[in-house]
mmCIF file of C-alpha atoms in Angstrom:
data_model
loop_
_atom_site.group_PDB
_atom_site.id
_atom_site.type_symbol
_atom_site.label_atom_id
_atom_site.label_comp_id
_atom_site.label_asym_id
_atom_site.label_seq_id
_atom_site.Cartn_x
_atom_site.Cartn_y
_atom_site.Cartn_z
ATOM 1 C CA UNK A 201 98.524 148.232 134.196
ATOM 2 C CA UNK A 202 99.549 148.821 130.670
ATOM 3 C CA UNK A 203 97.988 147.226 127.251
ATOM 4 C CA UNK A 204 99.984 145.884 124.853
ATOM 5 C CA UNK A 205 99.855 144.356 120.909
ATOM 6 C CA UNK A 206 100.534 141.166 120.373
ATOM 7 C CA UNK A 207 100.657 140.664 116.513
ATOM 8 C CA UNK A 208 99.882 136.398 115.588
ATOM 9 C CA UNK A 209 101.096 136.225 111.547
ATOM 10 C CA UNK A 210 99.512 133.205 110.107
ATOM 11 C CA UNK A 211 98.945 132.176 106.479
ATOM 12 C CA UNK A 212 95.187 130.786 105.545
ATOM 13 C CA UNK A 213 94.642 128.488 103.205
ATOM 14 C CA UNK A 214 91.376 127.912 101.335
ATOM 15 C CA UNK A 215 90.737 124.470 103.453
ATOM 16 C CA UNK A 216 90.486 126.353 106.648
ATOM 17 C CA UNK A 217 93.589 125.437 108.152
ATOM 18 C CA UNK A 218 96.874 127.472 109.212
ATOM 19 C CA UNK A 219 100.175 126.795 107.653
ATOM 20 C CA UNK A 220 103.725 128.084 108.650
ATOM 21 C CA UNK A 221 106.103 129.760 106.141
ATOM 22 C CA UNK A 222 109.045 127.219 105.022
ATOM 23 C CA UNK A 223 111.259 127.327 102.004
ATOM 24 C CA UNK A 224 110.272 125.635 98.788
ATOM 25 C CA UNK A 225 111.615 121.985 97.906
ATOM 26 C CA UNK A 226 113.697 122.060 95.356
ATOM 27 C CA UNK A 227 112.798 119.626 92.314
ATOM 28 C CA UNK A 228 110.141 117.256 92.050
ATOM 29 C CA UNK A 229 111.301 113.784 93.876
ATOM 30 C CA UNK A 230 110.189 114.151 97.577
ATOM 31 C CA UNK A 231 113.176 112.435 99.197
ATOM 32 C CA UNK A 232 111.936 112.648 102.768
ATOM 33 C CA UNK A 233 108.653 110.493 101.620
ATOM 34 C CA UNK A 234 111.081 108.063 100.015
ATOM 35 C CA UNK A 235 112.809 107.329 103.654
ATOM 36 C CA UNK A 236 109.361 107.166 105.468
ATOM 37 C CA UNK A 237 107.907 104.093 106.797
ATOM 38 C CA UNK A 238 104.453 104.639 104.551
ATOM 39 C CA UNK A 239 107.033 104.240 101.217
ATOM 40 C CA UNK A 240 108.750 101.586 102.832
ATOM 41 C CA UNK A 241 105.434 99.732 103.629
ATOM 42 C CA UNK A 242 104.306 100.328 100.305
ATOM 43 C CA UNK A 243 107.944 99.225 98.710
ATOM 44 C CA UNK A 244 107.111 95.606 101.297
ATOM 45 C CA UNK A 245 103.838 95.291 100.137
ATOM 46 C CA UNK A 246 104.632 95.511 96.156
ATOM 47 C CA UNK A 247 107.440 92.712 96.635
ATOM 48 C CA UNK A 248 105.324 90.372 98.667
ATOM 49 C CA UNK A 249 102.514 90.976 95.907
ATOM 50 C CA UNK A 250 104.616 90.132 93.352
ATOM 51 C CA UNK A 251 106.541 87.107 94.860
ATOM 52 C CA UNK A 252 102.643 85.839 95.441
ATOM 53 C CA UNK A 253 102.001 86.180 91.764
ATOM 54 C CA UNK A 254 105.270 84.696 90.404
ATOM 55 C CA UNK A 255 104.816 81.132 92.470
ATOM 56 C CA UNK A 256 100.651 81.115 91.703
ATOM 57 C CA UNK A 257 101.869 81.263 87.799
ATOM 58 C CA UNK A 258 104.628 78.858 87.845
ATOM 59 C CA UNK A 259 102.955 76.264 89.752
ATOM 60 C CA UNK A 260 100.209 73.965 88.392
ATOM 61 C CA UNK A 261 96.612 74.954 88.674
ATOM 62 C CA UNK A 262 94.252 72.390 90.480
ATOM 63 C CA UNK A 263 91.571 75.223 89.724
ATOM 64 C CA UNK A 264 91.369 77.760 87.216
ATOM 65 C CA UNK A 265 89.024 80.210 87.983
ATOM 66 C CA UNK A 266 90.247 80.087 92.004
ATOM 67 C CA UNK A 267 93.821 81.077 90.793
ATOM 68 C CA UNK A 268 93.043 83.431 87.952
ATOM 69 C CA UNK A 269 91.154 85.282 90.684
ATOM 70 C CA UNK A 270 93.919 85.279 92.869
ATOM 71 C CA UNK A 271 96.487 86.603 90.084
ATOM 72 C CA UNK A 272 93.851 89.522 89.336
ATOM 73 C CA UNK A 273 93.846 90.548 92.658
ATOM 74 C CA UNK A 274 97.425 90.847 93.701
ATOM 75 C CA UNK A 275 98.371 92.296 90.098
ATOM 76 C CA UNK A 276 95.710 95.175 90.490
ATOM 77 C CA UNK A 277 96.103 95.728 94.114
ATOM 78 C CA UNK A 278 100.017 96.182 93.134
ATOM 79 C CA UNK A 279 99.489 98.148 90.059
ATOM 80 C CA UNK A 280 97.177 100.454 92.685
ATOM 81 C CA UNK A 281 99.947 100.504 95.380
ATOM 82 C CA UNK A 282 102.678 101.719 92.887
ATOM 83 C CA UNK A 283 100.541 104.047 91.253
ATOM 84 C CA UNK A 284 99.863 105.863 94.958
ATOM 85 C CA UNK A 285 103.823 105.575 95.577
ATOM 86 C CA UNK A 286 104.716 107.182 92.595
ATOM 87 C CA UNK A 287 102.103 109.964 92.964
ATOM 88 C CA UNK A 288 103.091 110.957 96.632
ATOM 89 C CA UNK A 289 106.963 110.399 95.564
ATOM 90 C CA UNK A 290 106.783 113.042 92.407
ATOM 91 C CA UNK A 291 104.071 114.938 94.178
ATOM 92 C CA UNK A 292 101.634 114.443 91.487
ATOM 93 C CA UNK A 293 99.138 115.427 93.966
ATOM 94 C CA UNK A 294 100.234 118.728 93.803
ATOM 95 C CA UNK A 295 99.063 119.024 89.996
ATOM 96 C CA UNK A 296 96.132 116.786 90.451
ATOM 97 C CA UNK A 297 94.402 118.739 93.271
ATOM 98 C CA UNK A 298 90.811 117.650 92.381
ATOM 99 C CA UNK A 299 91.415 114.566 93.571
ATOM 100 C CA UNK A 300 91.590 113.799 97.699
ATOM 101 C CA UNK A 301 93.921 111.554 97.356
ATOM 102 C CA UNK A 302 94.268 110.057 101.275
ATOM 103 C CA UNK A 303 90.606 109.447 100.798
ATOM 104 C CA UNK A 304 91.300 107.610 97.377
ATOM 105 C CA UNK A 305 93.967 105.734 98.844
ATOM 106 C CA UNK A 306 91.962 104.927 102.195
ATOM 107 C CA UNK A 307 89.217 103.397 100.256
ATOM 108 C CA UNK A 308 91.759 101.319 97.585
ATOM 109 C CA UNK A 309 93.105 99.849 100.894
ATOM 110 C CA UNK A 310 89.923 99.093 102.510
ATOM 111 C CA UNK A 311 88.684 97.326 99.151
ATOM 112 C CA UNK A 312 91.571 95.619 97.801
ATOM 113 C CA UNK A 313 92.501 94.160 101.547
ATOM 114 C CA UNK A 314 89.053 92.529 101.765
ATOM 115 C CA UNK A 315 89.574 90.979 98.222
ATOM 116 C CA UNK A 316 93.111 89.856 98.764
ATOM 117 C CA UNK A 317 92.113 88.034 101.999
ATOM 118 C CA UNK A 318 89.226 86.122 100.103
ATOM 119 C CA UNK A 319 91.964 85.309 97.243
ATOM 120 C CA UNK A 320 93.990 84.225 99.599
ATOM 121 C CA UNK A 321 92.160 81.945 101.664
ATOM 122 C CA UNK A 322 90.605 80.359 98.706
ATOM 123 C CA UNK A 323 94.112 79.805 97.351
ATOM 124 C CA UNK A 324 94.794 78.142 100.240
ATOM 125 C CA UNK A 325 91.777 76.164 100.198
ATOM 126 C CA UNK A 326 92.382 74.990 96.576
ATOM 127 C CA UNK A 327 96.118 74.291 96.906
ATOM 128 C CA UNK A 328 96.014 70.798 97.884
ATOM 129 C CA UNK A 329 99.536 70.669 99.351
ATOM 130 C CA UNK A 330 101.205 71.837 96.318
ATOM 131 C CA UNK A 331 104.338 73.597 97.321
ATOM 132 C CA UNK A 332 104.036 76.862 94.862
ATOM 133 C CA UNK A 333 100.264 77.278 95.631
ATOM 134 C CA UNK A 334 100.807 77.179 99.465
ATOM 135 C CA UNK A 335 103.570 79.549 98.771
ATOM 136 C CA UNK A 336 101.618 82.217 97.058
ATOM 137 C CA UNK A 337 98.611 81.754 99.479
ATOM 138 C CA UNK A 338 101.383 82.253 102.512
ATOM 139 C CA UNK A 339 102.586 85.548 100.706
ATOM 140 C CA UNK A 340 99.074 86.532 99.992
ATOM 141 C CA UNK A 341 98.424 86.760 103.403
ATOM 142 C CA UNK A 342 101.592 88.614 104.410
ATOM 143 C CA UNK A 343 100.786 91.161 101.929
ATOM 144 C CA UNK A 344 97.041 91.560 103.388
ATOM 145 C CA UNK A 345 98.652 91.782 107.320
ATOM 146 C CA UNK A 346 100.550 94.458 105.569
ATOM 147 C CA UNK A 347 97.752 96.352 103.713
ATOM 148 C CA UNK A 348 95.874 96.004 106.887
ATOM 149 C CA UNK A 349 98.467 97.919 108.726
ATOM 150 C CA UNK A 350 98.288 100.392 106.207
ATOM 151 C CA UNK A 351 94.522 100.761 107.093
ATOM 152 C CA UNK A 352 95.406 101.035 110.732
ATOM 153 C CA UNK A 353 97.879 103.891 110.219
ATOM 154 C CA UNK A 354 96.247 106.042 107.709
ATOM 155 C CA UNK A 355 93.075 106.145 110.015
ATOM 156 C CA UNK A 356 95.012 106.824 113.155
ATOM 157 C CA UNK A 357 96.652 109.481 110.814
ATOM 158 C CA UNK A 358 93.845 110.881 109.713
ATOM 159 C CA UNK A 359 92.073 111.007 113.349
ATOM 160 C CA UNK A 360 94.862 112.982 115.154
ATOM 161 C CA UNK A 361 94.929 115.385 112.288
ATOM 162 C CA UNK A 362 91.733 116.429 112.397
ATOM 163 C CA UNK A 363 91.737 116.675 116.242
ATOM 164 C CA UNK A 364 94.710 118.373 116.496
ATOM 165 C CA UNK A 365 92.884 121.271 113.621
ATOM 166 C CA UNK A 366 89.893 121.339 115.419
ATOM 167 C CA UNK A 367 91.830 122.220 118.608
ATOM 168 C CA UNK A 368 93.875 124.772 117.166
ATOM 169 C CA UNK A 369 90.489 126.321 116.020
ATOM 170 C CA UNK A 370 89.101 126.342 118.966
ATOM 171 C CA UNK A 371 92.493 128.014 120.774
ATOM 172 C CA UNK A 372 92.050 131.256 118.077
ATOM 173 C CA UNK A 373 90.103 134.352 119.187
ATOM 174 C CA UNK A 374 86.690 134.552 117.572
ATOM 175 C CA UNK A 375 87.858 136.886 114.320
ATOM 176 C CA UNK A 376 90.338 134.473 112.996
ATOM 177 C CA UNK A 377 88.142 131.794 113.724
ATOM 178 C CA UNK A 378 85.433 133.329 111.527
ATOM 179 C CA UNK A 379 87.822 133.786 108.827
ATOM 180 C CA UNK A 380 89.271 130.148 108.446
ATOM 181 C CA UNK A 381 85.454 128.902 108.860
ATOM 182 C CA UNK A 382 84.864 131.157 105.822
ATOM 183 C CA UNK A 383 87.781 129.832 104.087
ATOM 184 C CA UNK A 384 90.077 132.855 103.083
ATOM 185 C CA UNK A 385 92.168 132.203 99.998
ATOM 186 C CA UNK A 386 94.404 135.123 100.439
ATOM 187 C CA UNK A 387 97.877 136.904 101.151
ATOM 188 C CA UNK A 388 98.977 136.090 104.788
ATOM 189 C CA UNK A 389 96.896 137.971 107.331
ATOM 190 C CA UNK A 390 98.119 139.906 110.378
ATOM 191 C CA UNK A 391 95.666 139.986 113.213
ATOM 192 C CA UNK A 392 95.625 142.215 116.593
ATOM 193 C CA UNK A 393 95.018 140.223 119.686
ATOM 194 C CA UNK A 394 94.478 143.363 122.037
ATOM 195 C CA UNK A 395 95.568 141.238 125.367
ATOM 196 C CA UNK A 396 96.089 142.995 128.942
ATOM 197 C CA UNK A 397 100.083 142.428 129.743
ATOM 198 C CA UNK A 398 100.831 141.140 133.029
ATOM 199 C CA UNK A 399 100.778 143.343 136.070
ATOM 200 C CA UNK A 400 104.873 143.233 136.519
ATOM 201 C CA UNK A 401 105.197 144.335 132.739
ATOM 202 C CA UNK A 402 105.761 148.197 131.914
#
């Protein structure tokens, strides 16, 4: 029985996660994100919020405070979703690394969805069967549903990524695991795993 040397090459980032080498992307526009389901969901949310705002704005208000609140909430949600869309589309997150963008987006959707749901209920209750007000509240509910879907998808992706990172860490040898937990930020490291070969190997 002979012993062979198996070489594992990996890049260890400061966050403690291993990354594989890939060719650099050309340009600042992320076309893959623009075609993704997440980006499409954001575009649909912005369209629904904009339609809801227009419906309320062009209707006769029967309660000023209720519909002014609805307008403020829909426009704030619209602007924030647009900001996150631009951040991911043009890879702004690579420049502003001091911000935890996934966490910021999750908190935005969580708070914005609650406020939008309240605004839609209030608008529906104060509509008094007015066509434009009912339509605005309806589009508000649709946008709320899509925002809830974004929260669920964000939570699901975060949980899957975290569990995958943990499983990958525990499958490493003790030396590599210690270096990754220490948060090495250096050039690619070469780990030699002195593992015995099978009985049939020469």
